[in-house]
């Protein structure tokens, strides 16, 4: 696994944990333990996003610009396998 | 509003092209139990749902299904990207190829184009949620059938992930159903549709 793939896996893992927990919270909106878990995972997800974007480019339009360029449009798309 | 995250929900990295597999997996994009139908079903049904927590689950599962459309499309794209003309002919991909080349088109395994006739948005709270529970089971069984036909672990891995999600969604829709039933009129359980009837 390349470094890029490893960092992308962190992004995917924490984002997925957030999605999964959010579905649980939709039907259990006052579950204290789930709320705490979501808060913890959200922090890790934010960090994984930041780390990836610093090295490999934008994951959303909020972070579309890097080094004076609109990297959102020029960086690789997720259905392509990166060598 | 929707905004795009430039990453797949789960990794897809397939080394070997296989038009034979692409031909059956495309059904989970545009077939009767596919992800496009799922997203369309939930993102349409939510407008007549009277309860906020159930609007939330329809919105969030519907949004996740859009991510699953992207995963299935990625699997088909990678399975057909470097296929040879000999493979196209030998593996029966020629009928698809002549219309779509190596592009992505939402259709079933048997070649029918995606149709909204495969789903329902009835405006009736109980009917819609029963449809959603059944839809998750139908998607799950299609993934089970695909796993019976696929040997390549690069392909099995993301398919197994998608299958697991159907089970979680089924669970969440079951909880949504319970929430709705707690609000219904016990004297006239089915005749009363809280999305339309006024008490």
CSV table of C-alpha atoms in Angstrom, one decimal, chain B residues 2-189:
chain,number,residue,atom,x,y,z
B,2,UNK,CA,-25.5,18.4,-1.6
B,3,UNK,CA,-21.8,18.8,-1.8
B,4,UNK,CA,-19.2,16.3,-3.1
B,5,UNK,CA,-16.5,14.7,-1.1
B,6,UNK,CA,-13.7,13.7,-3.4
B,7,UNK,CA,-13.2,10.2,-2.0
B,8,UNK,CA,-15.0,6.9,-2.2
B,9,UNK,CA,-16.7,5.6,0.9
B,10,UNK,CA,-14.6,2.5,0.9
B,11,UNK,CA,-11.5,1.6,-1.2
B,12,UNK,CA,-11.9,0.0,-4.7
B,13,UNK,CA,-8.7,-1.1,-6.4
B,14,UNK,CA,-9.1,-3.8,-9.0
B,15,UNK,CA,-6.0,-5.2,-10.7
B,16,UNK,CA,-7.6,-7.4,-13.5
B,17,UNK,CA,-10.2,-6.3,-16.0
B,18,UNK,CA,-13.2,-8.6,-16.3
B,19,UNK,CA,-16.1,-7.5,-18.6
B,20,UNK,CA,-18.0,-10.7,-17.5
B,21,UNK,CA,-18.1,-9.4,-13.9
B,22,UNK,CA,-18.8,-5.8,-15.0
B,23,UNK,CA,-21.9,-7.1,-16.8
B,24,UNK,CA,-23.5,-8.5,-13.7
B,25,UNK,CA,-22.3,-5.9,-11.2
B,26,UNK,CA,-23.8,-3.0,-13.2
B,27,UNK,CA,-27.2,-4.3,-12.0
B,28,UNK,CA,-26.4,-2.8,-8.5
B,29,UNK,CA,-26.2,0.6,-10.2
B,30,UNK,CA,-29.3,0.5,-12.5
B,31,UNK,CA,-31.1,-2.8,-11.8
B,32,UNK,CA,-34.3,-3.4,-9.8
B,33,UNK,CA,-32.4,-3.7,-6.5
B,34,UNK,CA,-29.7,-1.2,-7.3
B,35,UNK,CA,-28.2,1.8,-5.6
B,36,UNK,CA,-29.7,4.4,-8.0
B,37,UNK,CA,-33.2,3.2,-7.2
B,38,UNK,CA,-32.3,3.2,-3.5
B,39,UNK,CA,-31.1,6.8,-3.5
B,40,UNK,CA,-34.0,8.0,-5.6
B,41,UNK,CA,-36.5,6.1,-3.4
B,42,UNK,CA,-35.3,7.6,-0.1
B,43,UNK,CA,-34.5,11.1,-1.3
B,44,UNK,CA,-38.0,11.3,-2.8
B,45,UNK,CA,-40.0,9.7,0.0
B,46,UNK,CA,-38.6,12.1,2.7
B,47,UNK,CA,-40.8,15.0,1.5
B,48,UNK,CA,-44.0,13.4,2.7
B,49,UNK,CA,-42.5,12.0,6.0
B,50,UNK,CA,-44.0,13.9,8.9
B,51,UNK,CA,-41.5,13.0,11.6
B,52,UNK,CA,-38.1,14.7,11.7
B,53,UNK,CA,-36.0,11.7,12.9
B,54,UNK,CA,-37.4,9.7,10.0
B,55,UNK,CA,-36.8,12.6,7.5
B,56,UNK,CA,-33.2,12.5,8.8
B,57,UNK,CA,-32.8,8.7,8.3
B,58,UNK,CA,-34.2,8.9,4.8
B,59,UNK,CA,-32.0,11.9,3.9
B,60,UNK,CA,-28.8,10.3,5.4
B,61,UNK,CA,-29.3,6.8,4.0
B,62,UNK,CA,-30.3,8.3,0.6
B,63,UNK,CA,-27.1,10.3,0.7
B,64,UNK,CA,-25.1,7.3,1.5
B,65,UNK,CA,-26.7,5.4,-1.4
B,66,UNK,CA,-25.3,8.2,-3.7
B,67,UNK,CA,-21.9,7.2,-2.4
B,68,UNK,CA,-22.7,3.6,-3.2
B,69,UNK,CA,-23.7,4.4,-6.8
B,70,UNK,CA,-20.2,5.9,-7.0
B,71,UNK,CA,-18.6,2.7,-5.6
B,72,UNK,CA,-20.5,0.4,-8.0
B,73,UNK,CA,-19.7,2.7,-10.9
B,74,UNK,CA,-16.0,2.7,-9.9
B,75,UNK,CA,-16.0,-1.2,-9.8
B,76,UNK,CA,-17.5,-1.4,-13.3
B,77,UNK,CA,-15.1,1.3,-14.5
B,78,UNK,CA,-12.0,-0.5,-13.2
B,79,UNK,CA,-13.3,-3.9,-14.5
B,80,UNK,CA,-13.7,-2.5,-18.0
B,81,UNK,CA,-10.9,0.1,-18.3
B,82,UNK,CA,-8.2,-2.0,-19.9
B,83,UNK,CA,-10.3,-4.8,-21.4
B,84,UNK,CA,-9.3,-6.2,-24.8
B,85,UNK,CA,-11.6,-6.6,-27.8
B,86,UNK,CA,-11.1,-10.4,-27.4
B,87,UNK,CA,-12.3,-10.2,-23.8
B,88,UNK,CA,-15.3,-8.1,-24.9
B,89,UNK,CA,-16.3,-10.8,-27.4
B,90,UNK,CA,-15.4,-13.8,-25.4
B,91,UNK,CA,-17.2,-12.6,-22.2
B,92,UNK,CA,-20.4,-11.4,-23.8
B,93,UNK,CA,-19.8,-7.7,-23.3
B,94,UNK,CA,-20.4,-6.8,-26.9
B,95,UNK,CA,-24.1,-5.8,-26.6
B,96,UNK,CA,-23.2,-3.3,-23.9
B,97,UNK,CA,-20.0,-2.2,-25.6
B,98,UNK,CA,-21.8,-1.2,-28.9
B,99,UNK,CA,-23.9,1.4,-27.1
B,100,UNK,CA,-21.7,2.5,-24.2
B,101,UNK,CA,-18.1,1.5,-25.0
B,102,UNK,CA,-16.3,1.4,-21.6
B,103,UNK,CA,-18.7,4.1,-20.2
B,104,UNK,CA,-21.0,3.7,-17.2
B,105,UNK,CA,-24.8,3.4,-18.0
B,106,UNK,CA,-27.3,2.5,-15.3
B,107,UNK,CA,-28.9,-0.8,-16.4
B,108,UNK,CA,-29.8,-4.2,-15.0
B,109,UNK,CA,-27.7,-7.4,-15.5
B,110,UNK,CA,-30.3,-8.5,-18.1
B,111,UNK,CA,-29.8,-5.2,-20.0
B,112,UNK,CA,-32.9,-3.1,-19.0
B,113,UNK,CA,-32.2,0.6,-18.5
B,114,UNK,CA,-32.7,2.0,-15.0
B,115,UNK,CA,-36.4,2.6,-14.4
B,116,UNK,CA,-38.2,4.5,-11.5
B,117,UNK,CA,-40.8,1.7,-12.0
B,118,UNK,CA,-38.6,-0.4,-9.8
B,119,UNK,CA,-39.4,1.8,-6.8
B,120,UNK,CA,-42.3,3.4,-5.0
B,121,UNK,CA,-42.8,6.8,-3.3
B,122,UNK,CA,-46.4,6.4,-2.1
B,123,UNK,CA,-46.9,9.3,0.2
B,124,UNK,CA,-48.1,6.8,2.8
B,125,UNK,CA,-45.8,6.6,5.8
B,126,UNK,CA,-46.2,2.9,6.6
B,127,UNK,CA,-46.3,1.8,2.9
B,128,UNK,CA,-43.0,3.7,2.3
B,129,UNK,CA,-41.2,2.3,5.3
B,130,UNK,CA,-42.3,-1.2,4.5
B,131,UNK,CA,-41.0,-0.7,0.9
B,132,UNK,CA,-37.7,0.6,2.3
B,133,UNK,CA,-37.2,-2.5,4.6
B,134,UNK,CA,-38.0,-4.8,1.6
B,135,UNK,CA,-35.6,-2.8,-0.6
B,136,UNK,CA,-32.7,-3.2,1.8
B,137,UNK,CA,-33.3,-7.0,1.9
B,138,UNK,CA,-33.5,-7.1,-2.0
B,139,UNK,CA,-30.3,-5.2,-2.3
B,140,UNK,CA,-28.7,-7.6,0.3
B,141,UNK,CA,-29.8,-10.7,-1.6
B,142,UNK,CA,-28.5,-9.3,-4.9
B,143,UNK,CA,-25.1,-8.8,-3.2
B,144,UNK,CA,-25.3,-12.3,-1.8
B,145,UNK,CA,-26.0,-13.6,-5.4
B,146,UNK,CA,-23.1,-11.6,-6.8
B,147,UNK,CA,-20.7,-13.0,-4.1
B,148,UNK,CA,-21.8,-16.5,-5.2
B,149,UNK,CA,-20.6,-15.7,-8.7
B,150,UNK,CA,-17.4,-13.7,-8.0
B,151,UNK,CA,-14.0,-15.2,-7.1
B,152,UNK,CA,-11.7,-12.2,-7.5
B,153,UNK,CA,-10.9,-10.8,-3.9
B,154,UNK,CA,-10.3,-7.3,-5.3
B,155,UNK,CA,-14.0,-7.3,-6.3
B,156,UNK,CA,-15.4,-9.3,-3.5
B,157,UNK,CA,-14.0,-6.9,-0.8
B,158,UNK,CA,-16.0,-3.7,-1.7
B,159,UNK,CA,-19.1,-5.9,-2.6
B,160,UNK,CA,-19.0,-7.4,0.9
B,161,UNK,CA,-18.8,-3.9,2.4
B,162,UNK,CA,-21.9,-2.8,0.4
B,163,UNK,CA,-23.8,-5.9,1.5
B,164,UNK,CA,-23.0,-5.1,5.2
B,165,UNK,CA,-24.5,-1.6,4.7
B,166,UNK,CA,-27.8,-3.0,3.5
B,167,UNK,CA,-28.1,-4.9,6.8
B,168,UNK,CA,-27.3,-1.7,8.8
B,169,UNK,CA,-29.8,0.3,6.8
B,170,UNK,CA,-32.5,-2.4,7.4
B,171,UNK,CA,-31.8,-2.1,11.1
B,172,UNK,CA,-32.2,1.7,11.0
B,173,UNK,CA,-35.4,1.6,9.0
B,174,UNK,CA,-36.8,-0.9,11.5
B,175,UNK,CA,-36.1,1.6,14.2
B,176,UNK,CA,-37.7,4.4,12.1
B,177,UNK,CA,-40.8,2.1,11.7
B,178,UNK,CA,-41.0,1.7,15.5
B,179,UNK,CA,-40.9,5.5,16.0
B,180,UNK,CA,-43.7,5.9,13.4
B,181,UNK,CA,-45.9,3.2,14.9
B,182,UNK,CA,-45.6,4.9,18.4
B,183,UNK,CA,-47.3,7.9,16.8
B,184,UNK,CA,-50.2,6.1,15.1
B,185,UNK,CA,-53.8,6.0,16.0
B,186,UNK,CA,-54.3,2.6,17.7
B,187,UNK,CA,-58.0,2.5,16.9
B,188,UNK,CA,-57.5,2.9,13.1
B,189,UNK,CA,-53.9,1.9,12.6
